[in-house]
Amino acid sequence: MHELSIAMSIIDIAAETSRTHDDARVIAVHLKIGRMSGVVIDALLSAFTIAKEDTVLANAKLMIEDLPVKVRCPKCQCERLADSIQCLCCSVCRTVSAEITQGDELDVVAVELEPLEIRQ
Ligand SMILES: [Zn+2]
């Protein structure tokens, strides 16, 4: 399952951040996921719930920013929302664009750690 391997790499990245901060527990991982990244967010959330057990991320949440697809429109000469994932054309003038400017991201933006002073 594709999303399970993504969930495990997210956990690896966050666990590494935790290790460099005295093994602080992770409370949230912030992600940016583009609609063309091929990631099914619901599947990723379920995979993460399973994979995080018994790790420093056991209580962590995924905070996902779901990014729409944007293209550079050659006619409008600016960045526009794409009409759809299937049709990469400008949502304003419908000109087909060859340049995607946003929408294929799969990035860990930030790892939020529990402050050390409230640890038991
Ligand atoms: Zn346009």
Tab-separated table of C-alpha atoms and ligand atoms in Angstrom:
chain	number	residue	atom	x	y	z
A	1	MET	CA	0.000	0.000	0.000
A	2	HIS	CA	1.429	3.281	-1.241
A	3	GLU	CA	0.097	5.417	1.642
A	4	LEU	CA	1.580	3.114	4.282
A	5	SER	CA	5.097	3.655	2.954
A	6	ILE	CA	4.445	7.409	2.854
A	7	ALA	CA	3.177	7.300	6.462
A	8	MET	CA	6.335	5.425	7.493
A	9	SER	CA	8.614	7.980	5.855
A	10	ILE	CA	6.713	10.805	7.574
A	11	ILE	CA	7.234	8.973	10.882
A	12	ASP	CA	10.952	8.530	10.096
A	13	ILE	CA	11.365	12.256	9.409
A	14	ALA	CA	9.467	13.261	12.563
A	15	ALA	CA	11.259	10.688	14.733
A	16	GLU	CA	14.594	12.060	13.528
A	17	THR	CA	13.496	15.571	14.568
A	18	SER	CA	12.486	14.174	17.956
A	19	ARG	CA	15.910	12.502	18.390
A	20	THR	CA	17.679	15.801	17.854
A	21	HIS	CA	15.450	17.381	20.547
A	22	ASP	CA	15.997	15.032	23.515
A	23	ASP	CA	13.438	12.518	22.241
A	24	ALA	CA	10.572	14.952	22.707
A	25	ARG	CA	7.226	13.477	21.810
A	26	VAL	CA	5.744	14.620	18.526
A	27	ILE	CA	2.322	16.241	18.813
A	28	ALA	CA	1.734	17.124	15.175
A	29	VAL	CA	3.253	16.824	11.739
A	30	HIS	CA	2.287	19.487	9.226
A	31	LEU	CA	2.125	18.383	5.610
A	32	LYS	CA	1.414	19.961	2.274
A	33	ILE	CA	-0.180	17.575	-0.164
A	34	GLY	CA	-1.002	18.607	-3.700
A	35	ARG	CA	-4.041	17.155	-5.429
A	36	MET	CA	-1.795	15.731	-8.141
A	37	SER	CA	0.607	14.048	-5.740
A	38	GLY	CA	-1.327	10.794	-6.059
A	39	VAL	CA	-1.798	10.592	-2.289
A	40	VAL	CA	-5.247	9.648	-1.014
A	41	ILE	CA	-5.510	11.688	2.166
A	42	ASP	CA	-8.027	9.396	3.913
A	43	ALA	CA	-5.829	6.383	3.189
A	44	LEU	CA	-2.784	8.248	4.458
A	45	LEU	CA	-4.589	9.160	7.697
A	46	SER	CA	-5.571	5.526	8.329
A	47	ALA	CA	-2.092	4.270	7.481
A	48	PHE	CA	-0.574	6.866	9.817
A	49	THR	CA	-2.894	5.820	12.666
A	50	ILE	CA	-1.645	2.231	12.341
A	51	ALA	CA	2.031	3.034	11.741
A	52	LYS	CA	2.458	5.559	14.569
A	53	GLU	CA	1.685	3.053	17.358
A	54	ASP	CA	4.606	2.496	19.727
A	55	THR	CA	6.604	5.359	18.262
A	56	VAL	CA	7.298	8.888	19.558
A	57	LEU	CA	4.403	9.862	17.291
A	58	ALA	CA	1.809	7.770	19.152
A	59	ASN	CA	-0.156	10.906	20.108
A	60	ALA	CA	0.681	12.913	17.027
A	61	LYS	CA	-1.817	14.275	14.544
A	62	LEU	CA	-1.332	14.911	10.866
A	63	MET	CA	-2.208	18.474	9.918
A	64	ILE	CA	-2.688	18.419	6.172
A	65	GLU	CA	-2.867	21.378	3.864
A	66	ASP	CA	-4.579	20.135	0.729
A	67	LEU	CA	-3.238	22.191	-2.175
A	68	PRO	CA	-5.276	22.689	-5.338
A	69	VAL	CA	-3.592	22.445	-8.720
A	70	LYS	CA	-2.374	25.696	-10.238
A	71	VAL	CA	-0.957	26.311	-13.688
A	72	ARG	CA	0.778	29.203	-15.385
A	73	CYS	CA	-1.648	30.322	-18.068
A	74	PRO	CA	0.145	31.381	-21.281
A	75	LYS	CA	-2.785	33.592	-22.271
A	76	CYS	CA	-3.531	35.333	-18.955
A	77	GLN	CA	0.228	35.476	-18.275
A	78	CYS	CA	-0.253	34.565	-14.654
A	79	GLU	CA	-0.807	31.711	-12.235
A	80	ARG	CA	-4.361	30.394	-12.237
A	81	LEU	CA	-6.241	27.557	-10.597
A	82	ALA	CA	-6.442	24.611	-12.966
A	83	ASP	CA	-9.865	23.640	-14.209
A	84	SER	CA	-9.460	20.107	-12.855
A	85	ILE	CA	-6.814	17.450	-12.291
A	86	GLN	CA	-7.805	15.857	-15.615
A	87	CYS	CA	-7.770	19.098	-17.594
A	88	LEU	CA	-4.741	21.244	-16.870
A	89	CYS	CA	-6.235	24.365	-18.293
A	90	CYS	CA	-6.764	27.844	-16.932
A	91	SER	CA	-9.995	28.076	-14.910
A	92	VAL	CA	-10.585	31.589	-16.278
A	93	CYS	CA	-9.933	31.393	-20.035
A	94	ARG	CA	-9.626	27.593	-20.487
A	95	THR	CA	-6.297	27.770	-22.305
A	96	VAL	CA	-4.359	24.554	-21.829
A	97	SER	CA	-1.157	25.054	-19.896
A	98	ALA	CA	2.021	23.014	-19.984
A	99	GLU	CA	3.336	24.390	-16.722
A	100	ILE	CA	2.087	23.193	-13.363
A	101	THR	CA	3.085	25.617	-10.611
A	102	GLN	CA	1.430	23.880	-7.666
A	103	GLY	CA	-0.260	20.590	-6.930
A	104	ASP	CA	2.346	17.827	-6.971
A	105	GLU	CA	3.723	18.527	-3.487
A	106	LEU	CA	4.200	15.960	-0.783
A	107	ASP	CA	6.155	17.864	1.825
A	108	VAL	CA	6.672	17.703	5.543
A	109	VAL	CA	6.473	21.394	6.414
A	110	ALA	CA	6.916	21.255	10.179
A	111	VAL	CA	7.191	18.812	13.052
A	112	GLU	CA	5.599	20.026	16.290
A	113	LEU	CA	7.176	18.700	19.472
A	114	GLU	CA	5.784	18.573	22.965
A	115	PRO	CA	7.560	21.165	25.118
A	116	LEU	CA	10.031	19.417	27.430
A	117	GLU	CA	8.848	21.240	30.578
A	118	ILE	CA	5.437	19.524	30.558
A	119	ARG	CA	6.842	16.004	30.261
A	120	GLN	CA	6.082	13.671	33.141
B	1	ZN	ZN	-6.007	31.965	-18.699
